[in-house]
Structures are given as structure tokens and as C-alpha cells.
Coordinates of C-alpha atoms in Angstrom, one line a residue:
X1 CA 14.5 -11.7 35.4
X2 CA 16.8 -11.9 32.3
X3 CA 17.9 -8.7 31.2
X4 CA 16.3 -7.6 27.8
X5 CA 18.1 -6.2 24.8
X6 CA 15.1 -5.4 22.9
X7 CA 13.2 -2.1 24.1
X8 CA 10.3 -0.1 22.5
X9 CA 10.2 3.8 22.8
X10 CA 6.7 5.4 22.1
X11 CA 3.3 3.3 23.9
X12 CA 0.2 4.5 21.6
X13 CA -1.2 1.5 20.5
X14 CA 1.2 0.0 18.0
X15 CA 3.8 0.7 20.2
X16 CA 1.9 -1.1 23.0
X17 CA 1.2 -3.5 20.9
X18 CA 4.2 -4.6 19.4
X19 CA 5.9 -4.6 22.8
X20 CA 3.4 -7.4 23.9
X21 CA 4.1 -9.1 20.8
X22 CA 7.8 -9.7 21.8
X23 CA 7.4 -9.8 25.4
X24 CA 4.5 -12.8 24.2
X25 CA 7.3 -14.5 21.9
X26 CA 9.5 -15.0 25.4
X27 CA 11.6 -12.0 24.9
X28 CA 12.1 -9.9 27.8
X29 CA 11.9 -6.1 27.0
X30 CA 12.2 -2.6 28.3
X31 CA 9.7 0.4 27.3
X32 CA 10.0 3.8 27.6
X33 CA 7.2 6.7 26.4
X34 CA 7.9 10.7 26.9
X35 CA 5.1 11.1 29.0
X36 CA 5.8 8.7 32.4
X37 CA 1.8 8.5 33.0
X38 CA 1.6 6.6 29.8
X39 CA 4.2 4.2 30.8
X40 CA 2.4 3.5 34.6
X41 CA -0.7 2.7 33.0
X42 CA 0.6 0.4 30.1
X43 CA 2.9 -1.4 33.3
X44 CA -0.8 -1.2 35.3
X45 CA -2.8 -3.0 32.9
X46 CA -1.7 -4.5 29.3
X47 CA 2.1 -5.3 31.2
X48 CA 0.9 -6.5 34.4
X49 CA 2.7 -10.1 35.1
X50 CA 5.1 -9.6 32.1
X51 CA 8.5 -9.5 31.0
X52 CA 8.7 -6.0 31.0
X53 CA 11.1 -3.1 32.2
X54 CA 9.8 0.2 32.6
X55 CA 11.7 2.9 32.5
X56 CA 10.9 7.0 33.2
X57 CA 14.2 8.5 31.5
X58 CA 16.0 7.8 28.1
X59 CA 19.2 7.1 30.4
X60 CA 17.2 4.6 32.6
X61 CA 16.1 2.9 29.3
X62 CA 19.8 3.1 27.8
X63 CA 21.1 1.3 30.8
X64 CA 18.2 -1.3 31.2
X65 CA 19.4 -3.0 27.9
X66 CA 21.9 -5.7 27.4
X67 CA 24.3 -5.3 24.2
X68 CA 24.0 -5.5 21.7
X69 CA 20.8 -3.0 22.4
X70 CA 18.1 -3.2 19.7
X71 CA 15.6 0.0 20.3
X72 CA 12.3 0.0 18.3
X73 CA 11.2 3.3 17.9
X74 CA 7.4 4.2 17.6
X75 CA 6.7 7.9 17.6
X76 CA 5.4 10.2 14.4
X77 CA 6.7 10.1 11.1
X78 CA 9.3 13.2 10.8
X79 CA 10.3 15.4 13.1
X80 CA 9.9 13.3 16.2
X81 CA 11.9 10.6 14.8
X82 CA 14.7 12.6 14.5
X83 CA 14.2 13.9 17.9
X84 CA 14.6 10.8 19.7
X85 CA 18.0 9.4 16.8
X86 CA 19.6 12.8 18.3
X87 CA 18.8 12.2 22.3
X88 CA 19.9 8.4 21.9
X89 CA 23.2 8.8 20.0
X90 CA 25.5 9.7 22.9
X91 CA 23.8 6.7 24.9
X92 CA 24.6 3.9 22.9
X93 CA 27.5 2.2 21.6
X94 CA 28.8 0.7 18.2
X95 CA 26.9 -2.3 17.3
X96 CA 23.6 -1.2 18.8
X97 CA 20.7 -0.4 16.3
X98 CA 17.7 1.9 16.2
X99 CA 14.5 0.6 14.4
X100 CA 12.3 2.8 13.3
X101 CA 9.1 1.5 13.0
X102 CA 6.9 4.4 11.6
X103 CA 5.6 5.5 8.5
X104 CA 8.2 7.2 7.1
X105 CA 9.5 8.9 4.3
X106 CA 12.1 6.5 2.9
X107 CA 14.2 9.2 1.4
X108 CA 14.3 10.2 5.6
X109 CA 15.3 6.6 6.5
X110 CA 18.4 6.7 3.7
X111 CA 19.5 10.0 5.4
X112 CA 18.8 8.5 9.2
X113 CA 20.8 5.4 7.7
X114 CA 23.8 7.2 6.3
X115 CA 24.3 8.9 9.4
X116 CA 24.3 6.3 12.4
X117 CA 26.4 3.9 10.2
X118 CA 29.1 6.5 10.1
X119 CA 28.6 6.4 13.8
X120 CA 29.3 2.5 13.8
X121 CA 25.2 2.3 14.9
X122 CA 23.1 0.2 13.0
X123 CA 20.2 1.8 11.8
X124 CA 16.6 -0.3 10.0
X125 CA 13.9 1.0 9.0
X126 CA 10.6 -1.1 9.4
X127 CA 7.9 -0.9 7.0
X128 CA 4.9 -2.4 9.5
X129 CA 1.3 -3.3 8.1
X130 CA -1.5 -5.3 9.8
X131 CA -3.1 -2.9 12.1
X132 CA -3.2 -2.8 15.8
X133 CA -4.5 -6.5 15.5
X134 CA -1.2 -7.3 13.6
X135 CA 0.6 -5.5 15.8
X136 CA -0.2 -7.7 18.3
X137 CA -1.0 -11.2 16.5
X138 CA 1.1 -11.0 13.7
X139 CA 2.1 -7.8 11.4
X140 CA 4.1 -8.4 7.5
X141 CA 7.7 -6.8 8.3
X142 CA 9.5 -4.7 5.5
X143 CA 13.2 -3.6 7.6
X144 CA 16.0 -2.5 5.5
X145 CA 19.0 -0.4 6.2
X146 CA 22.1 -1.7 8.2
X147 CA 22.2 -5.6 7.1
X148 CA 23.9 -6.3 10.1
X149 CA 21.4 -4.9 12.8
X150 CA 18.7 -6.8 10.7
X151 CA 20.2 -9.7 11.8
X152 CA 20.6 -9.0 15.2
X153 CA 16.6 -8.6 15.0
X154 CA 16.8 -11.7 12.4
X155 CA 15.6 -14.0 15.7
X156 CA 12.7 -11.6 17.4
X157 CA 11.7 -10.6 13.7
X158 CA 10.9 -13.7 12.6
X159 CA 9.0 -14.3 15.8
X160 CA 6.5 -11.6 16.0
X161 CA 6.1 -12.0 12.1
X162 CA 2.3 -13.4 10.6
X163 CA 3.3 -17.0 9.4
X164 CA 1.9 -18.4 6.3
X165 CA 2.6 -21.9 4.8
X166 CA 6.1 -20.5 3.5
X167 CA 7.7 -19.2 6.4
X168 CA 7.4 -15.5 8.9
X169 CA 6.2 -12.7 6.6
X170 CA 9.5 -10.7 7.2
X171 CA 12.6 -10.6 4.7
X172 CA 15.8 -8.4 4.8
X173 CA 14.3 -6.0 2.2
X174 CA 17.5 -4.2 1.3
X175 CA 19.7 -1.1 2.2
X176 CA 19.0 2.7 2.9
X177 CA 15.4 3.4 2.6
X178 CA 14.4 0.2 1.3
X179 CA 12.4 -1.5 3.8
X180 CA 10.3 2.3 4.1
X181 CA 10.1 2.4 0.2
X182 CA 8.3 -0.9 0.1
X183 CA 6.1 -0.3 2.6
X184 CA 5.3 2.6 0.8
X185 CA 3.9 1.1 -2.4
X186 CA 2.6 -1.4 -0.3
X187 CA 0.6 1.6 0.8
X188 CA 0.0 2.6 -2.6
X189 CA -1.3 -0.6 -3.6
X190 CA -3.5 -0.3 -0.4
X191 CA -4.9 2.8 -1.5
X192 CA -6.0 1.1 -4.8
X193 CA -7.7 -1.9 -3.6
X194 CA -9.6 -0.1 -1.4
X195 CA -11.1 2.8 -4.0
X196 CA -11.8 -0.3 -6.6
X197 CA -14.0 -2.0 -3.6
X198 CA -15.3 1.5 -3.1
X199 CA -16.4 1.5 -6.5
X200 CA -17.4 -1.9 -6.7
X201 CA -20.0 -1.2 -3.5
X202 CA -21.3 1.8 -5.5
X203 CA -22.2 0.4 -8.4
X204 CA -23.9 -3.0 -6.6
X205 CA -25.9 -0.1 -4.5
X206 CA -27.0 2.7 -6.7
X207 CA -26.4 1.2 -10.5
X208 CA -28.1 -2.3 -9.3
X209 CA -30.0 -1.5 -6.2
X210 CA -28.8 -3.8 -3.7
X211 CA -29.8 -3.3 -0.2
X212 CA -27.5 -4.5 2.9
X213 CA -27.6 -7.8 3.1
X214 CA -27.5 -8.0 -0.5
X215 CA -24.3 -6.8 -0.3
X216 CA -23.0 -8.6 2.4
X217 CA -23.7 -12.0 0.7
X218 CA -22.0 -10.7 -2.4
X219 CA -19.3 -9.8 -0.3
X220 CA -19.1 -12.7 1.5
X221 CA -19.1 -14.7 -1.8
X222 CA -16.6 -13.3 -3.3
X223 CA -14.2 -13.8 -0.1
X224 CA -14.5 -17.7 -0.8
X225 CA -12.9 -17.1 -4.6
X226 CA -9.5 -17.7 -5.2
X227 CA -9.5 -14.6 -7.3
X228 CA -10.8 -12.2 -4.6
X229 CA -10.2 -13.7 -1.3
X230 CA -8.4 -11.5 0.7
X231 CA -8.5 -9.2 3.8
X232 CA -10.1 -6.0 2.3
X233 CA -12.9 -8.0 0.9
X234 CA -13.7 -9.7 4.4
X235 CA -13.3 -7.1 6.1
X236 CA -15.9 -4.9 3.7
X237 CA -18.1 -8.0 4.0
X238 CA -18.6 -7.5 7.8
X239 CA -19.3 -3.5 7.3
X240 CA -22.4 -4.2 5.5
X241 CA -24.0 -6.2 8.4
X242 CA -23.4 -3.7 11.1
X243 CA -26.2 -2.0 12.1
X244 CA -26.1 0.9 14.6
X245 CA -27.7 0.2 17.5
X246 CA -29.3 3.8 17.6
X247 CA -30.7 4.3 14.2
X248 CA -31.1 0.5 13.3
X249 CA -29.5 1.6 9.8
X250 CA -26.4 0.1 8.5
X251 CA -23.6 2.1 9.8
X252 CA -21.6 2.7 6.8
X253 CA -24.6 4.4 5.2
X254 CA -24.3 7.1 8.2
X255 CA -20.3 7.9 7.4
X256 CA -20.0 11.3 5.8
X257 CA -18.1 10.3 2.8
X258 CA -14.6 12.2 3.2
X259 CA -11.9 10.1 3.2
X260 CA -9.3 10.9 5.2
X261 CA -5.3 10.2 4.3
X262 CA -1.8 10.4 6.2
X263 CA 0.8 10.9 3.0
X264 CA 1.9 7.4 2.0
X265 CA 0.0 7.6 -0.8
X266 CA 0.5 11.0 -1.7
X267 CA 4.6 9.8 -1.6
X268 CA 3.7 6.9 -4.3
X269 CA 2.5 9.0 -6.9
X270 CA 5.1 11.2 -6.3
X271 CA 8.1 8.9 -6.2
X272 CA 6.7 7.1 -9.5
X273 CA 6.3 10.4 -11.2
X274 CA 9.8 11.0 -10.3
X275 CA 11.0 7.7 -11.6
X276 CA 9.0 7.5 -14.6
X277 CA 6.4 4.5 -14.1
X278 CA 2.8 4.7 -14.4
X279 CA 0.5 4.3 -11.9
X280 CA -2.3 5.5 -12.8
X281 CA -4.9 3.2 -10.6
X282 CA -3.1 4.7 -7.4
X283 CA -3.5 8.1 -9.0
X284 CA -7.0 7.9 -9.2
X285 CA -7.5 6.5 -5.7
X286 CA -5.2 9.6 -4.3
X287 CA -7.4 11.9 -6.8
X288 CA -10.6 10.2 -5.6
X289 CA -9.7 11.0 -1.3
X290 CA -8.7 14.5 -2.3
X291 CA -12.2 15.3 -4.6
X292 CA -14.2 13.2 -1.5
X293 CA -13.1 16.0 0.7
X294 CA -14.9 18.7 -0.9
X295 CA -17.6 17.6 0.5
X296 CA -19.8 21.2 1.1
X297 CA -19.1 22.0 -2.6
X298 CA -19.9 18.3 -3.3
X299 CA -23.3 19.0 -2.3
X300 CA -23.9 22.4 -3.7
X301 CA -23.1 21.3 -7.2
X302 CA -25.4 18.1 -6.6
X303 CA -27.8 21.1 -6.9
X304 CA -26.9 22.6 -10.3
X305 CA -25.2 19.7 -11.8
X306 CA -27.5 16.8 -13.2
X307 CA -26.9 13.8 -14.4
X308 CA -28.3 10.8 -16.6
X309 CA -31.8 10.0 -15.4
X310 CA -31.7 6.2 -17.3
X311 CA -31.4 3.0 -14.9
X312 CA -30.0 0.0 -15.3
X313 CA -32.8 -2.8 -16.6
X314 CA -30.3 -6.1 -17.3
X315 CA -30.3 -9.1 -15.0
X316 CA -28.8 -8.3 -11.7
X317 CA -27.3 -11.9 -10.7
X318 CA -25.2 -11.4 -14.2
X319 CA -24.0 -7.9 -13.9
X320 CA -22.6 -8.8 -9.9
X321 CA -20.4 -11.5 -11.5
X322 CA -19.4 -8.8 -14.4
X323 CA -18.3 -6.6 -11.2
X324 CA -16.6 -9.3 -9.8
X325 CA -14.6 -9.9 -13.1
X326 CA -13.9 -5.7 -13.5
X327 CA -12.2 -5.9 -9.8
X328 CA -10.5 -8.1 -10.1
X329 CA -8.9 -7.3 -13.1
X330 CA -8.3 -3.4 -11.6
X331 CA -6.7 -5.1 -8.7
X332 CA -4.2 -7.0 -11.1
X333 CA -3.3 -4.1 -13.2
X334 CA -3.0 -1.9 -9.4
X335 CA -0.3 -4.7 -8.2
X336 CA 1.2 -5.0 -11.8
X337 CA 1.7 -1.0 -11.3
X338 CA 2.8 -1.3 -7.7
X339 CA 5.5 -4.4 -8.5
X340 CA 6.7 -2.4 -12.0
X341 CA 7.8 0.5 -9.5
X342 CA 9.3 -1.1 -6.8
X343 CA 11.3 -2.6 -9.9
X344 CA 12.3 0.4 -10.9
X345 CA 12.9 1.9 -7.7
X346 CA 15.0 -1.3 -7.0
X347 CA 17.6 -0.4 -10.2
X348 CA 17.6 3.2 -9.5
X349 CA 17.9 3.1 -5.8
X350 CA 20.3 -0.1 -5.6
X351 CA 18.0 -1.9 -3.4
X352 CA 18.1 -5.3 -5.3
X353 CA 14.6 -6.4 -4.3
X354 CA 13.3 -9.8 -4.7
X355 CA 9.9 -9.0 -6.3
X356 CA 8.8 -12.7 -5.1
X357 CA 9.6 -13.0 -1.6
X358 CA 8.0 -8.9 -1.2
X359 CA 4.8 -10.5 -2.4
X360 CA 5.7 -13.6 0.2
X361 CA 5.4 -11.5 3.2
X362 CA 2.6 -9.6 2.1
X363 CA 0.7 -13.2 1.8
X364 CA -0.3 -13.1 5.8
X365 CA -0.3 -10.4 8.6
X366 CA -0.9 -7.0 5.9
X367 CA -4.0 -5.0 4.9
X368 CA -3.6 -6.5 1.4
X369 CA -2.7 -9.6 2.2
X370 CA -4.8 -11.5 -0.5
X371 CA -5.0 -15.5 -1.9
X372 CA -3.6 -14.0 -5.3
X373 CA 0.1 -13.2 -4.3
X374 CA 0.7 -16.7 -4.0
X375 CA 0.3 -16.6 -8.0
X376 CA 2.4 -12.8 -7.6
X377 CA 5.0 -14.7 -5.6
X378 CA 5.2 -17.7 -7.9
X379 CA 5.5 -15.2 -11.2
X380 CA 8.4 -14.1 -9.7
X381 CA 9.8 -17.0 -9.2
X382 CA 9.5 -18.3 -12.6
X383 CA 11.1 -14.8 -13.8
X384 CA 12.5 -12.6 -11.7
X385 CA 12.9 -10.1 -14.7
X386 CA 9.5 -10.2 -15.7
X387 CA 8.8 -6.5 -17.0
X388 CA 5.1 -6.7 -16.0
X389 CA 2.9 -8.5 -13.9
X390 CA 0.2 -8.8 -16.3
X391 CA 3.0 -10.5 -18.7
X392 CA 2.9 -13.5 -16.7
X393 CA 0.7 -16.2 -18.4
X394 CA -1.9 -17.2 -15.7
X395 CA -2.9 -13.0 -15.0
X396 CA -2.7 -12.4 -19.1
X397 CA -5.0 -15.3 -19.4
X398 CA -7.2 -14.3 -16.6
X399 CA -7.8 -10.6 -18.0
X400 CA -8.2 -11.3 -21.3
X401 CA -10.6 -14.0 -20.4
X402 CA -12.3 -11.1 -18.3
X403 CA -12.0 -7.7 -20.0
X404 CA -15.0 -8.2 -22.0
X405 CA -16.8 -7.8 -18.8
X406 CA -14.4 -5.2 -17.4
X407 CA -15.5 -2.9 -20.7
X408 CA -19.6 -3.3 -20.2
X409 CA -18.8 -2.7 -16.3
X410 CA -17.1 0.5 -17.3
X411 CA -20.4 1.6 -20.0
X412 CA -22.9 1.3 -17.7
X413 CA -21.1 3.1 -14.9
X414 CA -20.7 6.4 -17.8
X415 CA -24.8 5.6 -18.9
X416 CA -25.6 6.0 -15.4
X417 CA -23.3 8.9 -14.3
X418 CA -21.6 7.3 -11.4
X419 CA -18.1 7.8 -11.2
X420 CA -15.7 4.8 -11.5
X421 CA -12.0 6.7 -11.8
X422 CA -9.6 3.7 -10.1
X423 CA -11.8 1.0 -12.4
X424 CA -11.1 3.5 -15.7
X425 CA -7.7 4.1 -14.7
X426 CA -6.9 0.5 -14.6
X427 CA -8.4 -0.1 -18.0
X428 CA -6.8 2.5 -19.8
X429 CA -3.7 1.5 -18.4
X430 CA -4.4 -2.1 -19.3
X431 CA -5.1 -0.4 -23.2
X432 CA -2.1 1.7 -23.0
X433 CA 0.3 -1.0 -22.1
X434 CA -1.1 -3.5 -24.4
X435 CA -1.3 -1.1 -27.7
X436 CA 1.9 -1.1 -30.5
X437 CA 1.3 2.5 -30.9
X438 CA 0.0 5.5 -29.3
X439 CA -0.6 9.0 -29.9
X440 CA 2.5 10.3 -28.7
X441 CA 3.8 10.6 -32.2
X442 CA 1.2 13.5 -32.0
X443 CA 2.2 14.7 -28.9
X444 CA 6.2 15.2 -29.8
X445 CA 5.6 16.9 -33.3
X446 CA 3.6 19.4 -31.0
X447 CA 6.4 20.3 -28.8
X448 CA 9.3 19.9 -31.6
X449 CA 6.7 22.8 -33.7
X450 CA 6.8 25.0 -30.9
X451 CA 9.6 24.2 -28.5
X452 CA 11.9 22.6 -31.0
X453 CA 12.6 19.6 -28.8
X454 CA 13.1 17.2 -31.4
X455 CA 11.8 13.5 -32.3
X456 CA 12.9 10.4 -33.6
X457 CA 11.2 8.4 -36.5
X458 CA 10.2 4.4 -37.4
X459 CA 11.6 4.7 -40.4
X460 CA 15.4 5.6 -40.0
X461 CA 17.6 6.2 -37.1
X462 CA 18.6 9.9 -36.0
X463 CA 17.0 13.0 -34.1
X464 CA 15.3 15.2 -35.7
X465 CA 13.3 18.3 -36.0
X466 CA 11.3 20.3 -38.6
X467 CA 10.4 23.6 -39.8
X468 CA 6.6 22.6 -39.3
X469 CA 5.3 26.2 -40.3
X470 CA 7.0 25.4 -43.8
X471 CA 4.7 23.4 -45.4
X472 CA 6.8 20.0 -46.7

């Protein structure tokens, strides 16, 4: 057996799973999990008749791997991370490189970065998206950190990647935290798509009346357009025609609706605050998890708190297409916010990211992969400085050929009381960005009246500030 230099430490599922992936890809590896009983089983079962090296002791791993060794980390985010960097320093030698393959917090991955380079390790952090199923099959790869231990991975990377029609969806994403910070908005993004589908299904159900299969069809439709076509929508598609088998009613309708979150998106809104750029579709998806968990007051004030009693009377058929039209132009104003900060984070950061080839790798193996980055990745192309996706001339065709649609969508869901933040967000956003003048003026002779903080004028150049109580 040829002795591996690729080993995986940590064997819950995605650890498992991308172990088989490169085992699968005819690279021999090494595994190694804190608790041995894990490791017998996955060598029992899932390894049985494989390439693989077990291992019961971080110095038994060590020792199992050829140099230059290349050690994929999959424990939790944080603490744990660190844990296993510290117990595998003295073990390895200069040239080897850790991957951590986590979710973590990119500003950790920059620190984690600076400190096993000085060390003459390589360190990369791995943005991974596609699920356990990706995991396996076919995930989109985000590493950055030390260039040089990405392309010791360079051949196994490109391996395990999802392939599209333009090559393995994995890239060098950049130094530091960059491959982390990606992943990130990617996240972000994520978290967007999925609260404008959410809101999508809840208008079709309870503005329009659509019953199960209703939906599914709808769903399944809109799958087959060029516009909407993309994993999320499938995947929702195939929700609506489970039924469970104890109940005989469709399943989703029995999920108590509290959606659950583990931080990514939390960190997006955070990291775009702190840089300056708007997001304010992956606000409203953050806001709408955090409100969905209140769910016992939720139901109290359903008590007290009434709504509109009117229902909607217009033809059906017409207002699903109008939904169609409003989702899809949320989901290009969410990307256009998602792609506008990872530009920014790209100057402030130093990451130099290639907007286009990001929206590449997304294209296959991702939870948003989606038929539209294609058009992302080729408005990128064209301009790599483009200030805002919805600047490009195919997606400012497409939503003003839309927004009158987007706009009634939006009316009915305030006639009828049913709550549409991620759709309104996007819109405003759309209005804000689009508009020569805001209030703001407003806004900065407040605080120059009573913080003196000054303001400057369309008229004439300078700073000023005014003795507003005085009357001019």
C-alpha cells in the first residue's frame, strides 16, 4: 500500500465523507478522530476495502504520512480548532500544511495563518459548501491562506472538486482569511435565497391558496427557467411532495417554524456593517431566523394582534408568474449585495479576489449553486471593476423589465398582512441604490444641529456647520 500524505482528523460525517472522497479519487489517506471507537467503526463499515490508514494517536497519524504531509482538519469552529493547530505543531515539519476545513471565523484563519507561517507550516483555510452529499460527490472549495500549501493540495483539490463545464469548482481564493471570508458571504447569500423562497412559499399558500401539489408544480416549473434554476428551488420542490407516512399530511406543514442558525450569517452582517456595504436582504433574513424563534410569544400575540381580514380576488395563474418575477429580482439584488462586499472586503483585506471565477466555483457542488452565475461569472469577466452587479446590462435589463411586478408583489403582501421583510429589503435596496438623492441631507443637518458634526453642500466645496437655532 502506498503511503498517503493526505490525512483527515475529525470523522462526523463531513469528515467521513470527505475522506472517501479522496480515498475514491485514488489517493491513499490516513484518519484519525479523538475518540478511537469512531475511528473502528468508520474502518468497519464506510472504509472497509479502502485506501485507508487508521490511526488511534496524533503521533501514530504524524508518522503515517509521507512529506510533504497535508492534514485536513474537521472538528468545530473555534476552540477545538485551535486545540488540535497546538497538539500538531511539534509533530510536523516545515513545508507541511494544516487545512482547516470548518466554518470558521475568517478573522480566526488570518490569526491561525500568521502563526504557522512564521513556523515555516503552511496553513489554508477551506471554505466547504455542498452538504454531506457534496462532501462526498462533489463539494465548491473556497481555500486561501499559504499559496504554497494550496498547491500542494492544487492536485487532490481539483479532484474531489464538483466539475461544471468550466473546470473543478475550486480556485486559490487568496491569502489570510480569504478562503473563510468567502465562504462566509457565500453563507450570507445562502441565508438570503433561502428567506426569499420562504417568502415566496408563503405568499403562493396563504395570499393565493395553493395546496401541495400546487406548489410543487410551481416549484418544479420554475426549476426548468433559466432565471430560477438552481439547487434551493429543487430542492424546495421535492419538500412539498413529501408526505409523512404517519399523518398522511405534507411534512413541512408539521415543522414548528423556528429556524435554527450556526453564526455564518450573523458574521456577514457584522463584517459588512464594519466595512460599510449594505446588505440589507441578508439583514432581513438574519432578522427573520431571530423573530421566528420567539415562537411562544409568536403565538400569544397571534391572540391580541389582528390583522387585515381582505383576500386576495385577482387571477392566480398571473400573480404565481408576478412571484416568480419578485424572486428573482430579490435574489439578484441579494448576490449584487453579496459580490459588492466581498469587493470591498477584497480592497480592505488585500485578498485580490477574482469576483468571476468566485461565482465559477459556486456554479456546481454549493447550496446556491444556480443556472444564473454563469451570467454572474460572465459580468465579471466583461468588467472586473464593475461597482454593482445590478450595473451589468443583462441583470439591469432583467429587473427593470420585472420591478413592475416586484412592486404589486410587495402591495398585496402589506393588504393582506403577511410579512415579506427579505422581498422589501431587496426593493428598497434596489430604490436606494438607484435614486440621485436621498434623505440624508435631512439626516446630517440633524446631527450637525445637535452634535455639530458638520456637512458638506452641492453647491460649493468645503465643510461646514451652522448655528441652526439662529434662524438664517
Amino acid at each position: 500500500m502506498t503511503q498517503p500524505s493526505f490525512g483527515v482528523i475529525g470523522l462526523a460525517v463531513m469528515g467521513e465523507n470527505l475522506a472517501l472522497n479522496v480515498e475514491s479519487r485514488g489517493f491513499p489517506i490516513a484518519v484519525y478522530n479523538r475518540t478511537g471507537e469512531k475511528t473502528k467503526e468508520f474502518m468497519a463499515k464506510r472504509a472497509t476495502g479502502k485506501n485507508v490508514t487508521a490511526a488511534y494517536s496524533l503521533e501514530e497519524f504524524v508518522q503515517a504520512l509521507a512529506r510533504p504531509r497535508k492534514i485536513l482538519v474537521m472538528v468545530k469552529a473555534g476552540k477545538p480548532v485551535d486545540a488540535v493547530i497546538e497538539q500538531l505543531k511539534p509533530l510536523l515539519e516545515e513545508g507541511d500544511t494544516i487545512i482547516d476545513g470548518g466554518n470558521s471565523l475568517y478573522e480566526d484563519t488570518e490569526r491561525r495563518t500568521k502563526d504557522l507561517e512564521s513556523t515555516g507550516l503552511g496553513f489554508v483555510g477551506m471554505g466547504v459548501s455542498g452538504g454531506e452529499e457534496g462532501a462526498l460527490n462533489g463539494p465548491s472549495l473556497m481555500p486561501g491562506g499559504t499559496e504554497a500549501g494550496y498547491k500542494d493540495l492544487e492536485p487532490i483539490l481539483t479532484k474531489i472538486a464538483a466539475q461544471v463545464d468550466d473546470g473543478p469548482c475550486v480556485t486559490f481564493i487568496g491569502p489570510g482569511g480569504a478562503g473563510h471570508y468567502v465562504k462566509m458571504v457565500h453563507n450570507g447569500i445562502e441565508y438570503g435565497d433561502m428567506q426569499l423562497i420562504a417568502e415566496a412559499y408563503d405568499l403562493l399558500k396563504n395570499a393565493l391558496g395553493l395546496d401541495h401539489n400546487q406548489l410543487h408544480k410551481v416549484f418544479t416549473e420554475w426549476n426548468t427557467t433559466d432565471e430560477l434554476n438552481s439547487f434551493l428551488i429543487e430542492i424546495t420542490a421535492d419538500i412539498f411532495k413529501y408526505i409523512d407516512p404517519d399523518t398522511n399530511i405534507p411534512l413541512v406543514e408539521l415543522i414548528m417554524d423556528a429556524a435554527g442558525q450556526k453564526g455564518t450569517g450573523r458574521w456577514t452582517v457584522v463584517s459588512s456593517l464594519e466595512l460599510g456595504v449594505p446588505i440589507p436582504t441578508m439583514y432581513a433574513a438574519v432578522n427573520a431566523r431571530v423573530i421566528s424563534a420567539y415562537k411562544s410569544e409568536r403565538i400569544a400575540a397571534s391572540k391580541e394582534l389582528h390583522g387585515p381580514t381582505v383576500t386576495f380576488d385577482g387571477d392566480k395563474e398571473a400573480f404565481v408568474n408576478k412571484i416568480r418575477d419578485a424572486l428573482y429580482c430579490s435574489k439578484m439584488c441579494s448576490y449584487a449585495q453579496g459580490m459588492a462586499l466581498l469587493s470591498k472586503a477584497s480592497q480592505e483585506f488585500g485578498y485580490n479576489l477574482n469576483l468571476a471565477e468566485i461565482a465559477r466555483i459556486w456554479k456546481g457542488g454549493c447550496i446556491i449553486r444556480a443556472g444564473f452565475l454563469d451570467k454572474i461569472k460572465n459580468a465579471f469577466n466583461e468588467n472586473p471593476k464593475l461597482p454593482n452587479l445590478l450595473l451589468a446590462p443583462e441583470f439591469k435589463q432583467s429587473i427593470l423589465d420585472r420591478q413592475e411586478a416586484w412592486r404589486e408583489v410587495l402591495m398585496l403582501a402589506n393588504k393582506l398582512g403577511i410579512p415579506v421583510p427579505a422581498f422589501s429589503a431587496s426593493l428598497d435596496y434596489f430604490d436606494s441604490y438607484r435614486r440621485d438623492r436621498n434623505p440624508q441631507n435631512l439626516t446630517q443637518a440633524q446631527r450637525d444641529y445637535f452634535g455639530a458634526h458638520t456637512y458638506e453642500r452641492i453647491d460649493k466645496e468645503g465643510v461646514f456647520h451652522t448655528e441652526w437655532s439662529q434662524n438664517g
